[in-house]
């Protein structure tokens, strides 16, 4: 037997040994059991039943299918089936090609036979018990395959019958059915565009539209502008629809393109554009809101070798320069100029220091790809002004070269080289050449708030120098924030019934304005005053009665009136109760008034700052906080050291034993700077004084901000030597130089 099997296999005949338990089925060797087998089968199948027309017999010859013995399912039929050979090949000729074959058997013998010999069959599904560990899974998988090929199964037969109505609390089956989303499957998307009979098309652009959602990443100076490359692709797409082809498969040339104005894409709503292309001439227009915004000419690129001028000599010389700038460096520079690109419009991955060479990542979007090529021209400009494209002399797109390059790139991320040739004013990337791209400067949007212009200068702590009230309050607030870091600063200004203070004399409005100039600090400005004492208090300032303040509600900065005056201690006691440990108290005293300094020792206070205005003296006090020996305390966010900077060459060497240093450190301030004359202070940011007009001999008129007529100012001109030309008697021109000397 083994020799015979090997002989068959050498002739490439599929052979498989079956486990028949020693019984030679479908052969004459079991003819002796015919009588007993028939008798037993009649007990199982007592009545015969007609077979379906779909039942093709493999034990009866096809010319005998019309006989009575072959038309019924009976004990005689199955006895004959076991004794006769299997006529599989003859019967398979009657199976239609679109038939569904279901194999029900304990073994997978028929599957291999069908796979090798019955290849014309439409569908082959096995319900065999191929998995001995989980037979139920094999059956259910087979039923699922039957459903997928279109058979409607009555799956209710698999479950016990349900008697309605069901009992309360029976769970629903629908929440148990979920879609499988663990894998992403990509399918081909073939968009069929209707062929345009006339070269006119309306396009509605909206951010909510999935096709235009990427445009929200094209933000310039805070405005979401429709990209210039977007107009070109709309024209290109319309041109392809006129030809009845997919536009990304058409190589084209655009010439004399002009961008007349930009279009802002709203966050809500849509923008409608009309794209018109003249047949024959190829001249196009893009109209929005009744105005022409883009014009030019488009045609098919018949001979790309003549249309494109890029040759290998350029590339050979250009590849020598390395690309050291990364994408984050490039778009940081763009952001400083006013371009807030996001998403697909941040695809430049590297560039050279000369900004004439780089790589752009291809993300499957032609608008973003061409716009990133435009960015290389803008990035090459050594300026911080804002520029946008306004015209193109010639644009060539070679779709075949572009697709071929992408197919040759094996990596997942596809980077395309881009080069800017300054001597011929051309930008070239794979499949795209842009000749003489014109860009023009546009006016930047004015900021909502004016910038805070300050100077950094030394300020003495206790020189009692007369200065402006705003500078005194700024120093006090900044010292508080430096010594008590916080995100939300709460201030209290206490006005008692005895204080002769009007609403105009309150300093809380000015403190609120100072805190607004600190963007990282949230202001919580409060005034403690009796009801109806003050009126018309500005907004954003909370007015409370003294008895409404909770004991645990403490503040780091408080303002009071006459806190160091003899006999006036109630106000000080209230503020000490409302302030936290190491807090600052700003006392507003009348000028040339005797102060009771014994209060400092009694209430554990130290004088930090002493300044004055024309009418009042201002003294900043600090609650004493014990300083650790290592001069370091714990603060939110980390440890803060006490710093001493000595800027006096004549000062003694630093030592805590010297009163010059020890008394200053008792104030527990973070920053302490010693200047000549034993003057302690620190460096602070102060507002620059406003510029005042002055007389000049020469001035010009100019705009401070380009495009903003409200910024027209007289600006002092530069005085130069003036030459006067005179005509002499001999007809010669001579120049007399007059040197101006004005005092």
PDB file of C-alpha atoms in Angstrom, residues 27 114 144 188 216 219 309 385 431 451 456 468 491 503 522 578 609 614 698 726:
ATOM      1  CA  UNK A  27     -16.129  -1.245  -2.525  1.00  0.00           C
ATOM      2  CA  UNK A 114     -12.605  20.701  -3.577  1.00  0.00           C
ATOM      3  CA  UNK A 144     -21.116  33.304  10.035  1.00  0.00           C
ATOM      4  CA  UNK A 188      -9.820  53.010  -2.109  1.00  0.00           C
ATOM      5  CA  UNK A 216      -8.263  75.937   9.851  1.00  0.00           C
ATOM      6  CA  UNK A 219      -3.711  81.179  10.239  1.00  0.00           C
ATOM      7  CA  UNK A 309      14.192  74.409 -16.419  1.00  0.00           C
ATOM      8  CA  UNK A 385       7.373  91.750   8.509  1.00  0.00           C
ATOM      9  CA  UNK A 431       6.905  67.628  -9.447  1.00  0.00           C
ATOM     10  CA  UNK A 451       2.564  96.653  25.164  1.00  0.00           C
ATOM     11  CA  UNK A 456      15.025  97.911  34.650  1.00  0.00           C
ATOM     12  CA  UNK A 468       5.106 109.245  41.735  1.00  0.00           C
ATOM     13  CA  UNK A 491      -5.184  92.913  48.393  1.00  0.00           C
ATOM     14  CA  UNK A 503     -13.255 107.783  46.297  1.00  0.00           C
ATOM     15  CA  UNK A 522      -4.781  87.027  38.911  1.00  0.00           C
ATOM     16  CA  UNK A 578      -6.563  89.963  58.093  1.00  0.00           C
ATOM     17  CA  UNK A 609      10.358 100.745  51.889  1.00  0.00           C
ATOM     18  CA  UNK A 614       4.085 115.644  47.228  1.00  0.00           C
ATOM     19  CA  UNK A 698      13.853 118.951  10.813  1.00  0.00           C
ATOM     20  CA  UNK A 726      25.849 127.716  -7.879  1.00  0.00           C
TER      21      UNK A 726
END
